[in-house]
């Protein structure tokens, strides 16, 4: 157990729907990062939050959004889902905002859009 | 453009057969290089961080080294339980935060 908790583990939904993925960071970590992993793309950075505020954005679609709450857990919202959004979504956390010492990853949410 | 390339894409070894995985990078402002291990359907598990050329880190049968252009993950006398995908990532200075750029990984299979 890495200390980073992601729920749900699996999600199956239809095209056009909206889902929310949840992440609780490791105790003491202030930064949360969201990554998408698909077979042909590898791990792609989506967005980072640090202590409740957006810190950096990667290749995140406009249909996707995220937030980090006062208790530091984070949610990734995916809307108007398309077949191509099917992937593993990972959350990672780090103590600081720079990520100099590496990230701790959760076990991921597998999203299947049918 | 910042880029991380791992080779080979896949590697099959016999138990006890040592080998090396390569991670080459072209980035501006390297802040650190990370190695992760990922088992199927699970999140990447942190192995090592290297910060400067010449640095080496060891953990059990794994040893990571870093030069100015690449990193190697040496696996000595591997066992079947070392089978996994090994991911390399570089942290690049990006202003308010570092960007972590991942390679696509090397899938290692160790046969008994």
Coordinates of N, CA and C in Angstrom, one line a residue:
Chain A
X1 N 0.8 -1.2 0.0 CA 0.0 0.0 0.0 C 0.9 1.3 0.0
X2 N 0.7 2.1 -1.1 CA 1.6 3.2 -1.2 C 1.2 4.4 -0.3
X3 N -0.1 4.4 0.2 CA -0.5 5.5 1.0 C -1.4 6.4 0.2
X4 N -1.4 6.3 -1.1 CA -2.2 7.1 -2.0 C -3.4 6.2 -2.4
X5 N -4.6 6.7 -2.1 CA -5.9 6.0 -2.3 C -6.7 6.5 -3.4
X6 N -7.0 5.6 -4.3 CA -7.9 6.1 -5.5 C -9.1 5.2 -5.5
X7 N -10.2 5.9 -5.7 CA -11.5 5.2 -5.9 C -12.3 5.8 -7.1
X8 N -13.1 5.0 -7.8 CA -13.2 3.6 -7.7 C -12.0 2.9 -8.4
X9 N -11.8 1.6 -8.3 CA -10.8 0.9 -9.0 C -11.1 0.7 -10.4
X10 N -12.4 0.4 -10.7 CA -12.9 0.2 -12.0 C -14.1 1.0 -12.3
X11 N -14.3 1.5 -13.5 CA -15.5 2.3 -13.9 C -15.8 2.0 -15.3
X12 N -17.1 1.6 -15.5 CA -17.5 1.4 -16.9 C -18.7 2.3 -17.1
X13 N -18.6 3.1 -18.2 CA -19.7 4.0 -18.5 C -19.9 4.2 -19.9
X14 N -20.9 4.9 -20.3 CA -21.3 5.0 -21.7 C -20.7 6.3 -22.3
X15 N -20.6 6.4 -23.6 CA -20.2 7.7 -24.2 C -21.1 8.8 -23.9
X16 N -20.6 10.0 -23.7 CA -21.4 11.1 -23.4 C -21.7 11.4 -21.9
X17 N -21.3 10.4 -21.1 CA -21.6 10.5 -19.7 C -20.4 11.3 -19.0
X18 N -20.7 11.5 -17.7 CA -19.7 12.2 -16.8 C -19.4 11.3 -15.6
X19 N -18.1 11.3 -15.3 CA -17.6 10.5 -14.1 C -16.7 11.4 -13.2
X20 N -16.6 11.0 -12.0 CA -15.7 11.6 -11.1 C -14.8 10.6 -10.4
X21 N -13.5 10.8 -10.5 CA -12.5 10.0 -9.9 C -11.9 10.7 -8.7
X22 N -11.7 9.9 -7.6 CA -11.3 10.5 -6.4 C -9.9 10.0 -5.9
X23 N -9.2 10.9 -5.3 CA -7.8 10.6 -4.8 C -7.6 11.2 -3.5
X24 N -7.1 10.3 -2.5 CA -6.6 10.9 -1.3 C -5.1 10.7 -1.2
X25 N -4.3 11.8 -1.1 CA -2.9 11.7 -1.1 C -2.3 11.1 0.1
X26 N -1.0 10.7 0.1 CA -0.3 10.2 1.2 C -0.3 11.2 2.3
X27 N -0.4 10.8 3.6 CA -0.4 11.7 4.7 C 0.8 12.6 4.7
X28 N 0.5 13.9 4.8 CA 1.6 14.9 4.8 C 2.0 15.4 3.4
X29 N 1.5 14.8 2.4 CA 1.7 15.3 1.0 C 0.8 16.4 0.7
X30 N 1.3 17.5 0.1 CA 0.4 18.6 -0.2 C 0.1 18.7 -1.7
X31 N 0.9 18.0 -2.5 CA 0.7 18.1 -4.0 C 0.0 16.8 -4.5
X32 N -0.9 17.0 -5.4 CA -1.6 15.9 -6.1 C -1.4 16.1 -7.6
X33 N -1.1 15.0 -8.2 CA -0.9 15.0 -9.7 C -1.8 14.0 -10.3
X34 N -2.4 14.3 -11.4 CA -3.2 13.3 -12.2 C -2.5 13.0 -13.5
X35 N -2.5 11.7 -13.8 CA -1.9 11.2 -15.0 C -2.9 10.2 -15.7
X36 N -2.8 10.2 -17.0 CA -3.5 9.3 -17.8 C -2.6 8.3 -18.5
X37 N -2.9 7.0 -18.4 CA -2.0 6.1 -19.1 C -2.8 5.2 -20.0
X38 N -2.5 5.3 -21.3 CA -3.2 4.5 -22.3 C -2.1 3.7 -23.0
X39 N -2.5 2.6 -23.7 CA -1.5 1.7 -24.2 C -0.6 2.3 -25.2
X40 N -1.1 3.3 -26.0 CA -0.2 3.8 -27.0 C 0.5 5.1 -26.6
X41 N 0.1 5.7 -25.5 CA 0.6 7.0 -25.1 C 1.5 7.0 -23.9
X42 N 1.5 5.9 -23.1 CA 2.3 6.0 -21.9 C 1.7 6.9 -20.9
X43 N 2.4 7.3 -19.9 CA 1.9 8.1 -18.8 C 1.9 9.6 -19.3
X44 N 0.8 10.2 -19.3 CA 0.7 11.6 -19.7 C 0.2 12.5 -18.5
X45 N 0.9 13.5 -18.3 CA 0.6 14.4 -17.2 C -0.7 15.2 -17.5
X46 N -1.6 15.3 -16.6 CA -2.8 16.1 -16.8 C -2.8 17.4 -16.1
X47 N -2.7 17.3 -14.7 CA -2.8 18.5 -13.9 C -2.2 18.3 -12.5
X48 N -1.7 19.3 -11.9 CA -1.2 19.3 -10.5 C -1.9 20.3 -9.7
X49 N -2.2 19.9 -8.4 CA -2.7 20.8 -7.4 C -1.7 20.8 -6.2
X50 N -1.5 22.0 -5.7 CA -0.7 22.1 -4.5 C -1.4 22.9 -3.4
X51 N -1.7 22.2 -2.3 CA -2.4 22.8 -1.2 C -3.6 23.6 -1.6
X52 N -4.4 23.0 -2.5 CA -5.7 23.5 -2.9 C -5.7 24.3 -4.1
X53 N -4.5 24.7 -4.6 CA -4.5 25.6 -5.8 C -3.9 24.8 -7.0
X54 N -4.4 25.1 -8.2 CA -3.8 24.6 -9.4 C -2.4 25.1 -9.6
X55 N -1.5 24.2 -9.8 CA 0.0 24.5 -9.9 C 0.5 24.4 -11.3
X56 N 0.1 23.4 -12.0 CA 0.6 23.2 -13.4 C -0.5 22.4 -14.2
X57 N -0.5 22.7 -15.5 CA -1.4 21.9 -16.4 C -0.6 21.3 -17.5
X58 N -1.0 20.1 -17.8 CA -0.4 19.3 -18.9 C -1.4 19.2 -20.0
X59 N -1.4 18.0 -20.6 CA -2.3 17.8 -21.7 C -3.7 17.4 -21.3
X60 N -4.3 18.3 -20.6 CA -5.7 18.0 -20.1 C -6.7 18.6 -21.0
X61 N -7.7 17.8 -21.4 CA -8.7 18.3 -22.3 C -9.7 19.2 -21.6
X62 N -10.3 20.1 -22.4 CA -11.3 21.0 -21.8 C -12.5 20.3 -21.1
X63 N -12.7 19.1 -21.6 CA -13.8 18.3 -21.0 C -13.5 17.7 -19.6
X64 N -12.2 17.8 -19.3 CA -11.7 17.3 -18.0 C -11.5 18.5 -17.0
X65 N -11.7 18.3 -15.8 CA -11.4 19.3 -14.8 C -11.1 18.6 -13.5
X66 N -10.4 19.4 -12.6 CA -10.0 18.8 -11.3 C -10.1 19.8 -10.3
X67 N -10.1 19.4 -9.0 CA -10.0 20.3 -7.9 C -9.4 19.6 -6.7
X68 N -8.8 20.4 -5.8 CA -8.3 19.8 -4.6 C -9.0 20.5 -3.4
X69 N -9.5 19.7 -2.5 CA -10.3 20.2 -1.4 C -9.5 20.6 -0.2
X70 N -10.0 21.3 0.8 CA -9.3 21.7 2.0 C -8.6 20.5 2.7
X71 N -9.3 19.3 2.7 CA -8.6 18.2 3.3 C -7.6 17.5 2.4
X72 N -7.3 18.1 1.3 CA -6.3 17.8 0.3 C -6.6 16.6 -0.6
X73 N -7.8 16.0 -0.4 CA -8.2 15.0 -1.4 C -8.5 15.7 -2.7
X74 N -8.4 15.0 -3.8 CA -8.6 15.6 -5.1 C -9.6 14.8 -5.9
X75 N -10.3 15.5 -6.8 CA -11.3 14.8 -7.7 C -11.0 15.2 -9.1
X76 N -11.0 14.3 -10.0 CA -10.9 14.5 -11.4 C -12.2 14.2 -12.1
X77 N -12.8 15.2 -12.7 CA -14.1 15.1 -13.4 C -13.9 15.0 -14.9
X78 N -14.5 14.0 -15.5 CA -14.4 13.7 -16.9 C -15.8 13.8 -17.5
X79 N -16.0 14.6 -18.4 CA -17.4 14.8 -19.0 C -17.4 14.5 -20.5
X80 N -18.6 14.4 -21.0 CA -18.8 14.1 -22.4 C -17.9 13.1 -22.9
X81 N -17.8 12.0 -22.2 CA -16.9 10.9 -22.4 C -16.9 10.3 -23.8
X82 N -15.7 10.0 -24.3 CA -15.6 9.4 -25.6 C -14.9 8.1 -25.5
X83 N -15.0 7.3 -26.5 CA -14.3 5.9 -26.4 C -12.8 6.1 -26.1
X84 N -12.2 7.1 -26.7 CA -10.8 7.3 -26.6 C -10.3 7.7 -25.2
X85 N -11.3 8.0 -24.3 CA -11.0 8.4 -22.9 C -10.7 7.1 -22.1
X86 N -11.0 6.0 -22.6 CA -10.7 4.7 -21.9 C -9.3 4.6 -21.6
X87 N -8.9 4.5 -20.4 CA -7.5 4.5 -20.0 C -7.4 4.2 -18.5
X88 N -6.2 4.1 -18.0 CA -5.9 4.0 -16.6 C -5.6 5.5 -16.1
X89 N -6.3 5.9 -15.1 CA -6.0 7.2 -14.5 C -5.4 7.1 -13.2
X90 N -4.2 7.7 -13.1 CA -3.4 7.6 -11.8 C -3.3 8.9 -11.1
X91 N -3.4 8.9 -9.8 CA -3.1 10.0 -9.0 C -1.8 9.8 -8.3
X92 N -1.0 10.8 -8.1 CA 0.2 10.7 -7.4 C 0.3 11.9 -6.4
X93 N 1.1 11.7 -5.4 CA 1.3 12.8 -4.5 C 2.7 13.0 -4.1
X94 N 3.1 14.2 -3.7 CA 4.4 14.5 -3.2 C 4.3 15.5 -2.1
X95 N 5.3 15.6 -1.3 CA 5.3 16.5 -0.1 C 5.3 17.9 -0.5
X96 N 6.2 18.3 -1.4 CA 6.3 19.7 -1.8 C 5.6 19.9 -3.1
X97 N 5.8 21.1 -3.6 CA 5.2 21.5 -4.8 C 6.1 21.3 -6.0
X98 N 7.4 21.1 -5.8 CA 8.3 20.9 -6.9 C 8.4 19.5 -7.4
X99 N 8.1 18.6 -6.5 CA 8.3 17.2 -7.0 C 9.7 16.7 -7.1
X100 N 10.6 17.4 -6.5 CA 12.1 17.1 -6.7 C 12.4 15.7 -6.2
X101 N 11.7 15.2 -5.3 CA 12.0 13.9 -4.7 C 11.2 12.7 -5.2
X102 N 10.5 13.0 -6.3 CA 9.7 11.9 -6.8 C 8.3 11.9 -6.3
X103 N 7.4 11.1 -6.9 CA 6.0 11.1 -6.6 C 5.7 9.7 -6.1
X104 N 4.6 9.6 -5.3 CA 4.1 8.3 -4.9 C 2.8 8.1 -5.6
X105 N 2.6 7.0 -6.3 CA 1.4 6.8 -7.1 C 0.4 5.9 -6.4
X106 N -0.8 6.1 -6.7 CA -1.9 5.3 -6.3 C -2.0 4.1 -7.3
X107 N -3.0 3.2 -7.0 CA -3.1 2.0 -7.8 C -4.0 2.2 -9.0
X108 N -4.5 3.4 -9.2 CA -5.2 3.8 -10.4 C -6.7 3.5 -10.5
X109 N -7.4 4.1 -11.4 CA -8.8 3.9 -11.7 C -8.8 3.5 -13.2
X110 N -9.3 2.3 -13.5 CA -9.4 1.9 -14.9 C -10.8 2.3 -15.4
X111 N -10.8 3.2 -16.4 CA -12.0 3.7 -17.0 C -12.2 3.1 -18.3
X112 N -13.4 2.5 -18.5 CA -13.8 1.9 -19.8 C -15.0 2.6 -20.2
X113 N -14.9 3.3 -21.4 CA -16.1 3.9 -22.0 C -16.6 3.1 -23.2
X114 N -17.9 2.7 -23.1 CA -18.5 1.8 -24.1 C -19.6 2.6 -24.9
Chain B
X1 N 12.4 20.2 -27.9 CA 11.3 19.6 -27.2 C 11.9 18.6 -26.2
X2 N 11.4 18.6 -25.0 CA 11.9 17.6 -24.0 C 11.4 16.2 -24.3
X3 N 12.3 15.3 -24.3 CA 12.0 13.9 -24.7 C 12.7 12.9 -23.9
X4 N 12.0 11.8 -23.6 CA 12.6 10.7 -22.9 C 12.4 9.4 -23.7
X5 N 13.4 8.7 -24.0 CA 13.3 7.5 -24.8 C 13.9 6.3 -24.1
X6 N 13.1 5.2 -24.0 CA 13.6 4.0 -23.3 C 13.8 2.9 -24.3
X7 N 14.9 2.1 -24.1 CA 15.2 1.0 -24.9 C 15.8 -0.2 -24.1
X8 N 15.5 -1.4 -24.5 CA 14.6 -1.8 -25.5 C 13.2 -1.6 -25.1
X9 N 12.2 -1.8 -26.0 CA 10.8 -1.8 -25.6 C 10.4 -3.0 -24.8
X10 N 11.0 -4.1 -25.1 CA 10.8 -5.3 -24.4 C 12.1 -6.1 -24.3
X11 N 12.2 -6.9 -23.2 CA 13.4 -7.7 -23.0 C 13.0 -8.9 -22.2
X12 N 13.5 -10.0 -22.8 CA 13.3 -11.3 -22.2 C 14.6 -11.9 -21.7
X13 N 14.7 -12.2 -20.5 CA 15.9 -12.8 -19.9 C 15.7 -14.1 -19.2
X14 N 16.7 -14.9 -19.2 CA 16.7 -16.1 -18.3 C 17.0 -15.8 -16.9
X15 N 16.5 -16.5 -16.0 CA 16.8 -16.2 -14.6 C 18.4 -16.3 -14.4
X16 N 18.9 -15.2 -13.8 CA 20.4 -15.2 -13.6 C 21.2 -14.5 -14.7
X17 N 20.5 -14.1 -15.8 CA 21.1 -13.5 -16.9 C 21.1 -12.0 -16.7
X18 N 22.2 -11.4 -16.4 CA 22.2 -9.9 -16.2 C 22.1 -9.1 -17.4
X19 N 21.6 -7.9 -17.3 CA 21.4 -7.0 -18.5 C 21.2 -5.6 -18.0
X20 N 21.0 -4.7 -19.0 CA 20.8 -3.3 -18.7 C 19.7 -2.7 -19.5
X21 N 18.9 -1.8 -18.9 CA 17.9 -1.0 -19.6 C 18.4 0.4 -19.8
X22 N 18.0 1.0 -20.9 CA 18.5 2.3 -21.2 C 17.4 3.4 -21.2
X23 N 17.8 4.6 -20.7 CA 16.9 5.7 -20.7 C 17.7 6.9 -21.2
X24 N 17.4 7.4 -22.4 CA 18.1 8.5 -22.9 C 17.2 9.7 -22.9
X25 N 17.7 10.9 -22.7 CA 16.8 12.1 -22.6 C 17.5 13.3 -23.2
X26 N 16.6 14.1 -23.8 CA 17.0 15.4 -24.3 C 16.1 16.4 -23.6
X27 N 16.6 17.1 -22.6 CA 15.8 18.1 -21.9 C 16.6 19.3 -21.6
X28 N 15.9 20.4 -21.3 CA 16.6 21.6 -20.8 C 16.3 21.7 -19.3
X29 N 17.3 21.8 -18.5 CA 17.1 22.0 -17.1 C 16.7 20.8 -16.3
X30 N 17.5 19.8 -16.4 CA 17.2 18.5 -15.7 C 17.2 18.8 -14.2
X31 N 16.2 18.4 -13.5 CA 16.1 18.5 -12.0 C 16.3 17.2 -11.3
X32 N 16.1 16.1 -12.1 CA 16.2 14.8 -11.5 C 15.7 13.7 -12.5
X33 N 16.2 12.5 -12.3 CA 15.8 11.4 -13.1 C 15.3 10.3 -12.2
X34 N 14.2 9.7 -12.5 CA 13.5 8.8 -11.6 C 13.3 7.4 -12.4
X35 N 13.5 6.4 -11.6 CA 13.1 5.1 -12.1 C 12.0 4.5 -11.3
X36 N 11.0 4.0 -12.0 CA 9.8 3.3 -11.4 C 9.7 1.9 -11.9
X37 N 9.1 1.1 -11.1 CA 8.7 -0.3 -11.6 C 7.1 -0.3 -11.6
X38 N 6.6 -0.8 -12.7 CA 5.1 -0.9 -12.7 C 4.7 -2.4 -13.0
X39 N 3.9 -2.9 -12.2 CA 3.3 -4.3 -12.4 C 2.0 -4.1 -13.1
X40 N 1.5 -5.1 -13.9 CA 0.3 -4.9 -14.7 C -0.9 -4.5 -13.8
X41 N -1.6 -3.5 -14.3 CA -2.8 -3.0 -13.6 C -2.5 -2.2 -12.3
X42 N -1.3 -1.9 -12.0 CA -1.0 -1.2 -10.8 C -0.2 0.1 -11.0
X43 N -0.1 0.9 -10.0 CA 0.5 2.2 -10.2 C 2.0 2.0 -10.1
X44 N 2.8 2.9 -10.7 CA 4.2 2.9 -10.7 C 4.7 2.9 -9.3
X45 N 5.8 2.1 -9.0 CA 6.4 2.1 -7.7 C 7.8 2.7 -7.8
X46 N 8.0 3.7 -6.9 CA 9.3 4.4 -7.0 C 10.5 3.5 -6.6
X47 N 11.5 3.6 -7.4 CA 12.7 2.9 -7.2 C 13.9 3.8 -6.8
X48 N 14.3 4.7 -7.7 CA 15.4 5.5 -7.5 C 15.2 7.0 -8.0
X49 N 16.0 7.9 -7.4 CA 16.1 9.2 -7.9 C 17.6 9.5 -8.1
X50 N 18.0 10.0 -9.3 CA 19.4 10.4 -9.5 C 19.4 11.9 -9.9
X51 N 20.3 12.7 -9.4 CA 20.3 14.1 -9.6 C 21.5 14.6 -10.4
X52 N 22.6 13.9 -10.4 CA 23.7 14.5 -11.2 C 24.5 13.4 -11.8
X53 N 25.2 13.8 -12.9 CA 26.0 12.8 -13.7 C 27.0 12.2 -12.8
X54 N 27.2 10.9 -12.9 CA 28.1 10.1 -12.1 C 27.5 9.5 -10.9
X55 N 26.3 9.9 -10.6 CA 25.6 9.3 -9.4 C 25.1 7.9 -9.7
X56 N 25.2 7.1 -8.7 CA 24.7 5.7 -8.7 C 23.9 5.4 -7.5
X57 N 22.9 4.6 -7.7 CA 22.0 4.1 -6.6 C 21.8 2.6 -6.7
X58 N 21.8 1.9 -5.6 CA 21.6 0.4 -5.7 C 20.5 0.0 -4.8
X59 N 19.7 -1.0 -5.2 CA 18.7 -1.6 -4.3 C 18.6 -3.1 -4.8
X60 N 19.0 -4.0 -3.9 CA 18.9 -5.4 -4.2 C 19.6 -5.7 -5.5
X61 N 19.0 -6.2 -6.5 CA 19.6 -6.6 -7.7 C 19.6 -5.5 -8.8
X62 N 19.2 -4.3 -8.4 CA 19.1 -3.2 -9.3 C 20.1 -2.1 -9.0
X63 N 20.7 -1.6 -10.0 CA 21.6 -0.5 -9.9 C 21.3 0.6 -11.0
X64 N 21.1 1.8 -10.6 CA 20.9 2.9 -11.6 C 22.1 3.8 -11.6
X65 N 22.4 4.2 -12.9 CA 23.5 5.1 -13.1 C 23.0 6.3 -14.0
X66 N 23.7 7.4 -13.9 CA 23.3 8.6 -14.7 C 24.5 9.2 -15.3
X67 N 24.4 9.6 -16.6 CA 25.3 10.4 -17.3 C 24.6 11.7 -17.7
X68 N 25.3 12.5 -18.5 CA 24.6 13.8 -18.9 C 23.5 13.6 -20.0
X69 N 23.5 12.4 -20.6 CA 22.6 12.2 -21.7 C 21.7 11.0 -21.5
X70 N 22.1 10.1 -20.5 CA 21.3 8.9 -20.3 C 21.5 8.3 -19.0
X71 N 20.5 7.3 -18.7 CA 20.6 6.6 -17.5 C 20.5 5.1 -17.8
X72 N 21.1 4.3 -17.0 CA 21.0 2.8 -17.2 C 20.5 2.2 -15.9
X73 N 19.6 1.2 -16.1 CA 19.2 0.4 -14.9 C 19.8 -1.0 -15.2
X74 N 20.7 -1.3 -14.3 CA 21.4 -2.6 -14.5 C 20.7 -3.6 -13.6
X75 N 20.4 -4.8 -14.1 CA 19.8 -5.8 -13.4 C 20.7 -7.0 -13.3
X76 N 21.2 -7.3 -12.1 CA 22.1 -8.4 -11.9 C 21.5 -9.6 -11.4
X77 N 21.7 -10.8 -12.1 CA 21.2 -12.1 -11.7 C 19.7 -12.0 -11.4
X78 N 18.9 -11.5 -12.4 CA 17.4 -11.3 -12.2 C 16.7 -12.6 -11.8
X79 N 15.6 -12.4 -11.1 CA 14.7 -13.5 -10.7 C 13.3 -13.2 -11.4
X80 N 12.5 -14.3 -11.5 CA 11.2 -14.1 -12.1 C 10.4 -12.9 -11.5
X81 N 10.5 -12.7 -10.2 CA 9.8 -11.7 -9.6 C 10.2 -10.3 -10.0
X82 N 11.3 -10.1 -10.7 CA 11.7 -8.9 -11.3 C 11.0 -8.5 -12.5
X83 N 10.2 -9.4 -13.0 CA 9.4 -9.2 -14.3 C 8.4 -8.0 -14.0
X84 N 8.5 -7.0 -14.8 CA 7.6 -5.8 -14.7 C 7.9 -4.9 -15.8
X85 N 7.2 -3.8 -15.9 CA 7.6 -2.7 -16.8 C 8.4 -1.7 -16.0
X86 N 9.6 -1.3 -16.5 CA 10.4 -0.3 -15.8 C 10.3 1.0 -16.5
X87 N 9.9 2.0 -15.8 CA 9.7 3.4 -16.4 C 10.7 4.3 -15.9
X88 N 11.2 5.2 -16.8 CA 12.1 6.2 -16.5 C 11.4 7.5 -16.7
X89 N 11.7 8.5 -15.8 CA 11.0 9.8 -15.9 C 12.0 10.9 -15.5
X90 N 12.0 12.0 -16.2 CA 12.8 13.1 -15.9 C 12.0 14.3 -15.4
X91 N 12.5 14.9 -14.4 CA 11.9 16.2 -13.9 C 12.6 17.3 -14.5
X92 N 11.8 18.2 -15.2 CA 12.4 19.3 -15.9 C 11.8 20.6 -15.3
X93 N 12.7 21.5 -15.0 CA 12.2 22.8 -14.4 C 11.2 23.4 -15.3
X94 N 10.0 23.7 -14.7 CA 9.0 24.3 -15.5 C 8.4 25.6 -14.9
X95 N 9.1 26.3 -14.1 CA 8.6 27.5 -13.5 C 8.1 27.2 -12.1
X96 N 6.8 27.3 -11.9 CA 6.3 27.0 -10.5 C 6.5 25.6 -10.0
X97 N 6.6 24.7 -11.0 CA 6.8 23.3 -10.6 C 7.6 22.6 -11.6
X98 N 8.1 21.5 -11.3 CA 8.8 20.7 -12.2 C 7.8 19.8 -13.0
X99 N 8.1 19.7 -14.3 CA 7.3 18.7 -15.1 C 8.0 17.4 -15.1
X100 N 7.2 16.3 -14.9 CA 7.8 15.0 -14.9 C 7.4 14.3 -16.2
X101 N 8.4 14.0 -17.0 CA 8.1 13.5 -18.3 C 8.5 12.0 -18.3
X102 N 7.6 11.1 -18.6 CA 7.9 9.7 -18.6 C 8.2 9.1 -20.0
X103 N 9.1 8.1 -20.0 CA 9.3 7.3 -21.2 C 8.2 6.3 -21.2
X104 N 8.2 5.5 -22.3 CA 7.1 4.6 -22.5 C 7.4 3.2 -21.9
X105 N 8.6 3.1 -21.3 CA 8.9 1.9 -20.5 C 9.6 0.8 -21.2
X106 N 10.2 -0.1 -20.4 CA 10.8 -1.4 -20.9 C 10.0 -2.5 -20.2
X107 N 9.4 -3.4 -21.0 CA 8.7 -4.5 -20.4 C 9.7 -5.7 -20.3
X108 N 10.0 -6.0 -19.0 CA 11.0 -7.0 -18.7 C 10.3 -8.3 -18.3
X109 N 10.7 -9.4 -18.9 CA 10.2 -10.7 -18.6 C 11.4 -11.6 -18.2
X110 N 11.4 -12.2 -17.0 CA 12.5 -13.0 -16.6 C 11.9 -14.5 -16.4
X111 N 12.5 -15.4 -17.2 CA 11.9 -16.7 -17.2 C 12.8 -17.6 -16.3
X112 N 12.1 -18.5 -15.6 CA 12.9 -19.4 -14.7 C 13.6 -20.5 -15.4

